[in-house]
PDB file of C-alpha atoms in Angstrom:
ATOM      1  CA  UNK V1233      23.006  11.972  11.399  1.00  0.00           C
ATOM      2  CA  UNK V1234      20.805   9.242  12.520  1.00  0.00           C
ATOM      3  CA  UNK V1235      21.128   5.908  10.396  1.00  0.00           C
ATOM      4  CA  UNK V1236      17.962   4.509   9.264  1.00  0.00           C
ATOM      5  CA  UNK V1237      17.568   0.630   8.549  1.00  0.00           C
ATOM      6  CA  UNK V1238      14.942  -1.112   6.619  1.00  0.00           C
ATOM      7  CA  UNK V1239      12.365  -2.553   8.284  1.00  0.00           C
ATOM      8  CA  UNK V1240      12.024  -6.356   8.875  1.00  0.00           C
ATOM      9  CA  UNK V1241       9.199  -8.474   7.918  1.00  0.00           C
ATOM     10  CA  UNK V1242       6.944  -9.460  10.547  1.00  0.00           C
ATOM     11  CA  UNK V1243       5.956 -13.379  11.100  1.00  0.00           C
ATOM     12  CA  UNK V1244       3.595 -14.385  13.873  1.00  0.00           C
ATOM     13  CA  UNK V1245       2.870 -17.952  13.720  1.00  0.00           C
ATOM     14  CA  UNK V1246       0.292 -19.707  15.291  1.00  0.00           C
ATOM     15  CA  UNK V1247       1.283 -23.451  15.021  1.00  0.00           C
ATOM     16  CA  UNK V1248      -2.470 -24.649  15.880  1.00  0.00           C
ATOM     17  CA  UNK V1249      -3.936 -22.613  12.879  1.00  0.00           C
ATOM     18  CA  UNK V1250      -4.484 -24.133   9.441  1.00  0.00           C
ATOM     19  CA  UNK V1251      -5.259 -20.381   8.380  1.00  0.00           C
ATOM     20  CA  UNK V1252      -2.688 -17.816   7.650  1.00  0.00           C
ATOM     21  CA  UNK V1253      -3.545 -14.136   6.711  1.00  0.00           C
ATOM     22  CA  UNK V1254      -1.078 -12.010   4.596  1.00  0.00           C
ATOM     23  CA  UNK V1255      -0.985  -8.254   5.679  1.00  0.00           C
ATOM     24  CA  UNK V1256      -0.123  -5.649   3.353  1.00  0.00           C
ATOM     25  CA  UNK V1257       0.863  -1.823   4.216  1.00  0.00           C
ATOM     26  CA  UNK V1258       0.501   1.418   2.308  1.00  0.00           C
ATOM     27  CA  UNK V1259       2.542   3.332  -0.006  1.00  0.00           C
ATOM     28  CA  UNK V1260       5.026   5.165   1.859  1.00  0.00           C
ATOM     29  CA  UNK V1261       4.101   3.508   5.042  1.00  0.00           C
ATOM     30  CA  UNK V1262       5.896   0.296   6.611  1.00  0.00           C
ATOM     31  CA  UNK V1263       4.870  -2.735   8.193  1.00  0.00           C
ATOM     32  CA  UNK V1264       4.047  -0.672  11.289  1.00  0.00           C
ATOM     33  CA  UNK V1265       0.759   0.147   9.457  1.00  0.00           C
ATOM     34  CA  UNK V1266      -0.486  -3.126  10.244  1.00  0.00           C
ATOM     35  CA  UNK V1267       1.502  -4.421  13.105  1.00  0.00           C
ATOM     36  CA  UNK V1268      -1.043  -4.077  15.962  1.00  0.00           C
ATOM     37  CA  UNK V1269      -3.491  -5.649  13.627  1.00  0.00           C
ATOM     38  CA  UNK V1270      -1.281  -8.566  12.962  1.00  0.00           C
ATOM     39  CA  UNK V1271      -0.848  -9.095  16.722  1.00  0.00           C
ATOM     40  CA  UNK V1272      -4.667  -8.934  17.401  1.00  0.00           C
ATOM     41  CA  UNK V1273      -5.138 -11.376  14.633  1.00  0.00           C
ATOM     42  CA  UNK V1274      -2.526 -13.602  15.923  1.00  0.00           C
ATOM     43  CA  UNK V1275      -3.816 -13.321  19.465  1.00  0.00           C
ATOM     44  CA  UNK V1276      -7.242 -14.712  17.897  1.00  0.00           C
ATOM     45  CA  UNK V1277      -5.372 -17.845  16.595  1.00  0.00           C
ATOM     46  CA  UNK V1278      -4.157 -16.786  13.087  1.00  0.00           C
ATOM     47  CA  UNK V1279      -0.893 -16.997  11.399  1.00  0.00           C
ATOM     48  CA  UNK V1280       0.198 -13.558  10.236  1.00  0.00           C
ATOM     49  CA  UNK V1281       2.954 -12.330   7.952  1.00  0.00           C
ATOM     50  CA  UNK V1282       3.863  -8.848   7.030  1.00  0.00           C
ATOM     51  CA  UNK V1283       6.292  -8.561   4.163  1.00  0.00           C
ATOM     52  CA  UNK V1284       8.496  -5.138   4.148  1.00  0.00           C
ATOM     53  CA  UNK V1285       8.421  -3.392   0.774  1.00  0.00           C
ATOM     54  CA  UNK V1286      11.543  -2.565  -0.886  1.00  0.00           C
ATOM     55  CA  UNK V1287      12.577   1.211   0.146  1.00  0.00           C
ATOM     56  CA  UNK V1288      10.083   1.855   2.353  1.00  0.00           C
ATOM     57  CA  UNK V1289      11.438   3.089   5.677  1.00  0.00           C
ATOM     58  CA  UNK V1290      14.434   4.362   4.086  1.00  0.00           C
ATOM     59  CA  UNK V1291      15.180   7.687   2.771  1.00  0.00           C
ATOM     60  CA  UNK V1292      13.234   9.095  -0.352  1.00  0.00           C
ATOM     61  CA  UNK V1293      16.196   8.389  -2.816  1.00  0.00           C
ATOM     62  CA  UNK V1294      16.004   4.951  -1.780  1.00  0.00           C
ATOM     63  CA  UNK V1295      12.518   4.505  -1.728  1.00  0.00           C
ATOM     64  CA  UNK V1296      12.366   6.001  -5.480  1.00  0.00           C
ATOM     65  CA  UNK V1297      14.974   3.324  -6.546  1.00  0.00           C
ATOM     66  CA  UNK V1298      11.787   0.723  -6.730  1.00  0.00           C
ATOM     67  CA  UNK V1299       8.503   0.934  -8.376  1.00  0.00           C
ATOM     68  CA  UNK V1300       5.168  -0.880  -7.753  1.00  0.00           C
ATOM     69  CA  UNK V1301       5.993  -3.830  -9.556  1.00  0.00           C
ATOM     70  CA  UNK V1302       8.930  -4.453  -7.003  1.00  0.00           C
ATOM     71  CA  UNK V1303       5.978  -3.713  -4.197  1.00  0.00           C
ATOM     72  CA  UNK V1304       3.850  -6.243  -6.022  1.00  0.00           C
ATOM     73  CA  UNK V1305       6.819  -9.028  -6.088  1.00  0.00           C
ATOM     74  CA  UNK V1306       7.130  -8.315  -2.492  1.00  0.00           C
ATOM     75  CA  UNK V1307       3.508  -8.782  -1.692  1.00  0.00           C
ATOM     76  CA  UNK V1308       3.741 -12.321  -4.057  1.00  0.00           C
ATOM     77  CA  UNK V1309       6.930 -13.400  -2.178  1.00  0.00           C
ATOM     78  CA  UNK V1310       4.863 -13.021   1.047  1.00  0.00           C
ATOM     79  CA  UNK V1311       2.178 -15.428  -0.315  1.00  0.00           C
ATOM     80  CA  UNK V1312       4.658 -17.977  -1.445  1.00  0.00           C
ATOM     81  CA  UNK V1313       6.621 -17.644   2.056  1.00  0.00           C
ATOM     82  CA  UNK V1314       3.183 -18.815   3.544  1.00  0.00           C
ATOM     83  CA  UNK V1315       2.445 -21.663   0.888  1.00  0.00           C
ATOM     84  CA  UNK V1316       6.219 -22.687   1.706  1.00  0.00           C
ATOM     85  CA  UNK V1317       5.401 -22.741   5.354  1.00  0.00           C
ATOM     86  CA  UNK V1318       2.537 -25.335   4.602  1.00  0.00           C
ATOM     87  CA  UNK V1319      -0.620 -23.119   4.628  1.00  0.00           C
ATOM     88  CA  UNK V1320      -3.509 -24.137   2.154  1.00  0.00           C
ATOM     89  CA  UNK V1321      -5.499 -21.434   3.463  1.00  0.00           C
ATOM     90  CA  UNK V1322      -4.519 -18.204   3.053  1.00  0.00           C
ATOM     91  CA  UNK V1323      -6.285 -14.451   3.269  1.00  0.00           C
ATOM     92  CA  UNK V1324      -5.047 -11.079   2.370  1.00  0.00           C
ATOM     93  CA  UNK V1325      -5.556  -8.023   4.156  1.00  0.00           C
ATOM     94  CA  UNK V1326      -4.501  -4.709   2.857  1.00  0.00           C
ATOM     95  CA  UNK V1327      -4.508  -1.089   3.442  1.00  0.00           C
ATOM     96  CA  UNK V1328      -4.192   1.658   0.679  1.00  0.00           C
ATOM     97  CA  UNK V1329      -1.675   0.156  -1.789  1.00  0.00           C
ATOM     98  CA  UNK V1330      -1.939  -2.948   0.211  1.00  0.00           C
ATOM     99  CA  UNK V1331      -5.576  -3.014  -0.489  1.00  0.00           C
ATOM    100  CA  UNK V1332      -4.734  -2.759  -4.297  1.00  0.00           C
ATOM    101  CA  UNK V1333      -2.002  -5.234  -4.106  1.00  0.00           C
ATOM    102  CA  UNK V1334      -4.475  -7.500  -2.118  1.00  0.00           C
ATOM    103  CA  UNK V1335      -7.011  -7.365  -4.854  1.00  0.00           C
ATOM    104  CA  UNK V1336      -4.166  -8.083  -7.596  1.00  0.00           C
ATOM    105  CA  UNK V1337      -3.217 -11.195  -5.734  1.00  0.00           C
ATOM    106  CA  UNK V1338      -6.764 -12.539  -5.582  1.00  0.00           C
ATOM    107  CA  UNK V1339      -6.688 -12.077  -9.503  1.00  0.00           C
ATOM    108  CA  UNK V1340      -3.805 -14.759  -9.972  1.00  0.00           C
ATOM    109  CA  UNK V1341      -3.354 -16.925  -6.349  1.00  0.00           C
ATOM    110  CA  UNK V1342      -5.693 -19.198  -4.543  1.00  0.00           C
ATOM    111  CA  UNK V1343      -6.989 -16.645  -1.721  1.00  0.00           C
ATOM    112  CA  UNK V1344      -9.673 -17.833   0.844  1.00  0.00           C
ATOM    113  CA  UNK V1345     -10.961 -14.315   1.731  1.00  0.00           C
ATOM    114  CA  UNK V1346     -10.012 -10.475   1.246  1.00  0.00           C
ATOM    115  CA  UNK V1347     -10.118  -7.344   3.842  1.00  0.00           C
ATOM    116  CA  UNK V1348      -9.289  -4.364   2.217  1.00  0.00           C
ATOM    117  CA  UNK V1349      -9.179  -0.560   4.010  1.00  0.00           C
ATOM    118  CA  UNK V1350      -8.658   3.084   2.572  1.00  0.00           C
ATOM    119  CA  UNK V1351      -8.430   1.561  -0.969  1.00  0.00           C
ATOM    120  CA  UNK V1352      -8.285   3.683  -3.824  1.00  0.00           C
ATOM    121  CA  UNK V1353     -10.224   3.064  -7.374  1.00  0.00           C
ATOM    122  CA  UNK V1354      -8.001   5.599  -9.023  1.00  0.00           C
ATOM    123  CA  UNK V1355      -4.825   7.812  -8.189  1.00  0.00           C
ATOM    124  CA  UNK V1356      -3.419  10.779  -9.472  1.00  0.00           C
ATOM    125  CA  UNK V1357       0.273  11.570 -10.482  1.00  0.00           C
ATOM    126  CA  UNK V1358      -0.418  14.788  -8.120  1.00  0.00           C
ATOM    127  CA  UNK V1359      -1.601  12.887  -4.956  1.00  0.00           C
ATOM    128  CA  UNK V1360       1.145  10.255  -5.278  1.00  0.00           C
ATOM    129  CA  UNK V1361       3.908  13.112  -5.633  1.00  0.00           C
ATOM    130  CA  UNK V1362       2.113  14.932  -2.543  1.00  0.00           C
ATOM    131  CA  UNK V1363       2.880  11.489  -0.456  1.00  0.00           C
ATOM    132  CA  UNK V1364       6.362  11.205  -1.820  1.00  0.00           C
ATOM    133  CA  UNK V1365       6.877  14.947  -0.608  1.00  0.00           C
ATOM    134  CA  UNK V1366       5.630  14.578   2.927  1.00  0.00           C
ATOM    135  CA  UNK V1367       7.614  11.120   3.062  1.00  0.00           C
ATOM    136  CA  UNK V1368      10.735  12.754   1.909  1.00  0.00           C
ATOM    137  CA  UNK V1369      10.112  15.828   4.380  1.00  0.00           C
ATOM    138  CA  UNK V1370       9.713  13.669   7.164  1.00  0.00           C
ATOM    139  CA  UNK V1371      12.526  11.095   6.598  1.00  0.00           C
ATOM    140  CA  UNK V1372      15.106  13.904   6.222  1.00  0.00           C
ATOM    141  CA  UNK V1373      13.975  15.814   9.468  1.00  0.00           C
ATOM    142  CA  UNK V1374      14.094  12.473  11.261  1.00  0.00           C
ATOM    143  CA  UNK V1375      17.669  11.657  10.450  1.00  0.00           C
ATOM    144  CA  UNK V1376      18.880  15.443  10.858  1.00  0.00           C
ATOM    145  CA  UNK V1377      19.500  16.450   7.132  1.00  0.00           C
ATOM    146  CA  UNK V1378      19.877  20.025   6.318  1.00  0.00           C
ATOM    147  CA  UNK V1379      16.796  21.408   4.683  1.00  0.00           C
ATOM    148  CA  UNK V1380      18.732  22.115   1.448  1.00  0.00           C
ATOM    149  CA  UNK V1381      19.634  18.564   1.421  1.00  0.00           C
ATOM    150  CA  UNK V1382      15.720  17.565   1.829  1.00  0.00           C
ATOM    151  CA  UNK V1383      14.834  19.807  -0.881  1.00  0.00           C
ATOM    152  CA  UNK V1384      17.355  18.202  -3.318  1.00  0.00           C
ATOM    153  CA  UNK V1385      15.964  14.712  -2.790  1.00  0.00           C
ATOM    154  CA  UNK V1386      12.317  16.311  -3.368  1.00  0.00           C
ATOM    155  CA  UNK V1387      13.611  17.814  -6.672  1.00  0.00           C
ATOM    156  CA  UNK V1388      13.926  14.152  -7.739  1.00  0.00           C
ATOM    157  CA  UNK V1389      10.311  13.440  -7.423  1.00  0.00           C
ATOM    158  CA  UNK V1390       9.759  14.839 -11.034  1.00  0.00           C
ATOM    159  CA  UNK V1391      12.116  12.287 -12.374  1.00  0.00           C
ATOM    160  CA  UNK V1392      10.096   9.525 -10.607  1.00  0.00           C
ATOM    161  CA  UNK V1393       6.908  10.333 -12.871  1.00  0.00           C
ATOM    162  CA  UNK V1394       7.158   7.171 -15.255  1.00  0.00           C
ATOM    163  CA  UNK V1395       6.984   5.198 -12.004  1.00  0.00           C
ATOM    164  CA  UNK V1396       4.004   6.846 -10.502  1.00  0.00           C
ATOM    165  CA  UNK V1397       2.254   6.298 -14.007  1.00  0.00           C
ATOM    166  CA  UNK V1398       2.918   2.778 -13.375  1.00  0.00           C
ATOM    167  CA  UNK V1399       1.198   3.022 -10.031  1.00  0.00           C
ATOM    168  CA  UNK V1400      -1.941   4.407 -11.860  1.00  0.00           C
ATOM    169  CA  UNK V1401      -1.757   1.889 -14.457  1.00  0.00           C
ATOM    170  CA  UNK V1402      -1.862  -0.845 -11.638  1.00  0.00           C
ATOM    171  CA  UNK V1403      -4.747   0.538  -9.771  1.00  0.00           C
ATOM    172  CA  UNK V1404      -6.768   0.857 -13.391  1.00  0.00           C
ATOM    173  CA  UNK V1405      -6.029  -2.650 -14.147  1.00  0.00           C
ATOM    174  CA  UNK V1406      -6.993  -4.164 -10.833  1.00  0.00           C
ATOM    175  CA  UNK V1407     -10.307  -2.030 -11.156  1.00  0.00           C
ATOM    176  CA  UNK V1408     -11.053  -3.443 -14.592  1.00  0.00           C
ATOM    177  CA  UNK V1409     -10.989  -6.917 -13.155  1.00  0.00           C
ATOM    178  CA  UNK V1410     -13.133  -6.378  -9.932  1.00  0.00           C
ATOM    179  CA  UNK V1411     -15.433  -8.757 -11.660  1.00  0.00           C
ATOM    180  CA  UNK V1412     -13.335 -11.517 -11.630  1.00  0.00           C
ATOM    181  CA  UNK V1413     -12.891 -11.347  -7.931  1.00  0.00           C
ATOM    182  CA  UNK V1414     -14.988 -14.590  -6.305  1.00  0.00           C
ATOM    183  CA  UNK V1415     -13.473 -14.653  -2.840  1.00  0.00           C
ATOM    184  CA  UNK V1416     -15.492 -13.297   0.147  1.00  0.00           C
ATOM    185  CA  UNK V1417     -14.581  -9.327   0.683  1.00  0.00           C
ATOM    186  CA  UNK V1418     -14.795  -7.010   3.327  1.00  0.00           C
ATOM    187  CA  UNK V1419     -14.138  -3.302   2.286  1.00  0.00           C
ATOM    188  CA  UNK V1420     -13.610  -0.919   4.633  1.00  0.00           C
ATOM    189  CA  UNK V1421     -12.952   3.055   4.774  1.00  0.00           C
ATOM    190  CA  UNK V1422     -12.650   5.831   7.275  1.00  0.00           C
ATOM    191  CA  UNK V1423     -15.203   8.363   7.419  1.00  0.00           C
ATOM    192  CA  UNK V1424     -12.647  11.120   8.524  1.00  0.00           C
ATOM    193  CA  UNK V1425     -10.628  10.350   5.346  1.00  0.00           C
ATOM    194  CA  UNK V1426     -10.886  11.995   2.063  1.00  0.00           C
ATOM    195  CA  UNK V1427     -14.148  11.431   0.737  1.00  0.00           C
ATOM    196  CA  UNK V1428     -12.793   9.772  -2.274  1.00  0.00           C
ATOM    197  CA  UNK V1429     -12.161   6.773  -0.321  1.00  0.00           C
ATOM    198  CA  UNK V1430     -15.858   6.351   0.470  1.00  0.00           C
ATOM    199  CA  UNK V1431     -16.304   6.647  -3.138  1.00  0.00           C
ATOM    200  CA  UNK V1432     -13.694   4.184  -3.845  1.00  0.00           C
ATOM    201  CA  UNK V1433     -15.201   1.700  -1.353  1.00  0.00           C
ATOM    202  CA  UNK V1434     -18.670   1.896  -3.196  1.00  0.00           C
ATOM    203  CA  UNK V1435     -16.828   1.373  -6.492  1.00  0.00           C
ATOM    204  CA  UNK V1436     -15.224  -1.599  -5.476  1.00  0.00           C
ATOM    205  CA  UNK V1437     -18.306  -2.811  -3.848  1.00  0.00           C
ATOM    206  CA  UNK V1438     -20.640  -2.436  -6.617  1.00  0.00           C
ATOM    207  CA  UNK V1439     -18.437  -4.030  -9.173  1.00  0.00           C
ATOM    208  CA  UNK V1440     -17.841  -7.417  -7.054  1.00  0.00           C
ATOM    209  CA  UNK V1441     -20.642  -9.472  -8.453  1.00  0.00           C
ATOM    210  CA  UNK V1442     -20.703 -12.080  -5.937  1.00  0.00           C
ATOM    211  CA  UNK V1443     -22.979 -11.962  -2.871  1.00  0.00           C
ATOM    212  CA  UNK V1444     -20.188 -12.715  -0.017  1.00  0.00           C
ATOM    213  CA  UNK V1445     -19.206  -9.091   0.190  1.00  0.00           C
ATOM    214  CA  UNK V1446     -19.652  -6.322   2.937  1.00  0.00           C
ATOM    215  CA  UNK V1447     -18.963  -2.679   3.254  1.00  0.00           C
ATOM    216  CA  UNK V1448     -18.614  -0.631   6.086  1.00  0.00           C
ATOM    217  CA  UNK V1449     -17.436   3.053   7.101  1.00  0.00           C
ATOM    218  CA  UNK V1450     -15.941   3.680  10.480  1.00  0.00           C
ATOM    219  CA  UNK V1451     -17.048   7.482  12.157  1.00  0.00           C
ATOM    220  CA  UNK V1452     -13.615   7.986  14.002  1.00  0.00           C
ATOM    221  CA  UNK V1453     -11.235   6.610  11.145  1.00  0.00           C
ATOM    222  CA  UNK V1454      -8.604   8.447   9.297  1.00  0.00           C
ATOM    223  CA  UNK V1455      -6.826   6.734   6.300  1.00  0.00           C
ATOM    224  CA  UNK V1456      -4.648   4.634   8.329  1.00  0.00           C
ATOM    225  CA  UNK V1457      -7.431   2.775  10.113  1.00  0.00           C
ATOM    226  CA  UNK V1458      -5.367   0.450  11.883  1.00  0.00           C
ATOM    227  CA  UNK V1459      -4.131   3.278  14.441  1.00  0.00           C
ATOM    228  CA  UNK V1460      -5.970   5.954  16.286  1.00  0.00           C
ATOM    229  CA  UNK V1461      -9.324   6.532  16.997  1.00  0.00           C
ATOM    230  CA  UNK V1462     -11.600   3.486  15.956  1.00  0.00           C
ATOM    231  CA  UNK V1463      -9.119   0.833  15.290  1.00  0.00           C
ATOM    232  CA  UNK V1464     -10.694  -1.267  17.947  1.00  0.00           C
ATOM    233  CA  UNK V1465     -13.749  -1.672  15.876  1.00  0.00           C
ATOM    234  CA  UNK V1466     -11.825  -2.172  12.759  1.00  0.00           C
ATOM    235  CA  UNK V1467      -9.793  -5.066  14.294  1.00  0.00           C
ATOM    236  CA  UNK V1468     -12.829  -6.502  15.987  1.00  0.00           C
ATOM    237  CA  UNK V1469     -14.573  -6.474  12.468  1.00  0.00           C
ATOM    238  CA  UNK V1470     -11.670  -7.805  10.560  1.00  0.00           C
ATOM    239  CA  UNK V1471     -11.067 -10.507  12.875  1.00  0.00           C
ATOM    240  CA  UNK V1472     -14.664 -11.409  13.003  1.00  0.00           C
ATOM    241  CA  UNK V1473     -14.578 -11.337   9.221  1.00  0.00           C
ATOM    242  CA  UNK V1474     -11.607 -13.666   8.958  1.00  0.00           C
ATOM    243  CA  UNK V1475     -13.201 -16.305  11.376  1.00  0.00           C
ATOM    244  CA  UNK V1476     -16.194 -16.394   9.207  1.00  0.00           C
ATOM    245  CA  UNK V1477     -14.206 -17.058   5.923  1.00  0.00           C
TER     246      UNK V1477
END
């Protein structure tokens, strides 16, 4: 059986830059979600840091040893890491759960600007459970587990329901405080993603009460907008946004 190791954070420092960007990955994803984007931002002159969420990239039972409070703590620690490095201008950029965490950080931290992708305005227990099922099957197959052992891990998802409820509460809390977001924000969604994400983008855009906001859909893009068709345009637009703000 193949052993898996927890992904390492990514830190790409640009010593000539006064600006740093905290990049936050998705639920059941890894730092790989935004690695390519981080590289392109670094080439454009920004310092970038991508924290790794606890449990992500490991087996399902190890992921479910943690919950959204831990992942918010990871994002907050990432912000503090950049502050400790001496950066006074810090922006956040996140995809899916990373978008939620980006908005949450903006509620309590000094953030220069925000870019979010594929960010839900609500999340169902069934949808989250489905993500865990796909993740558990994929990881089990990757390391060569017997299907019976994989099924045993998948059966534990039901016991994770209280943690999934906490996830939903975080999303609801963030959406209830959108009016408090005062930083420039870019909201992006993939037109090949579920229609709910376009609805989410519009919901967030409409509730941001200042004028430094933009929303854009990308025709070829799926949920993971940082990879696959359309990612070049997404990268170019995010770089341009952070250069402006």
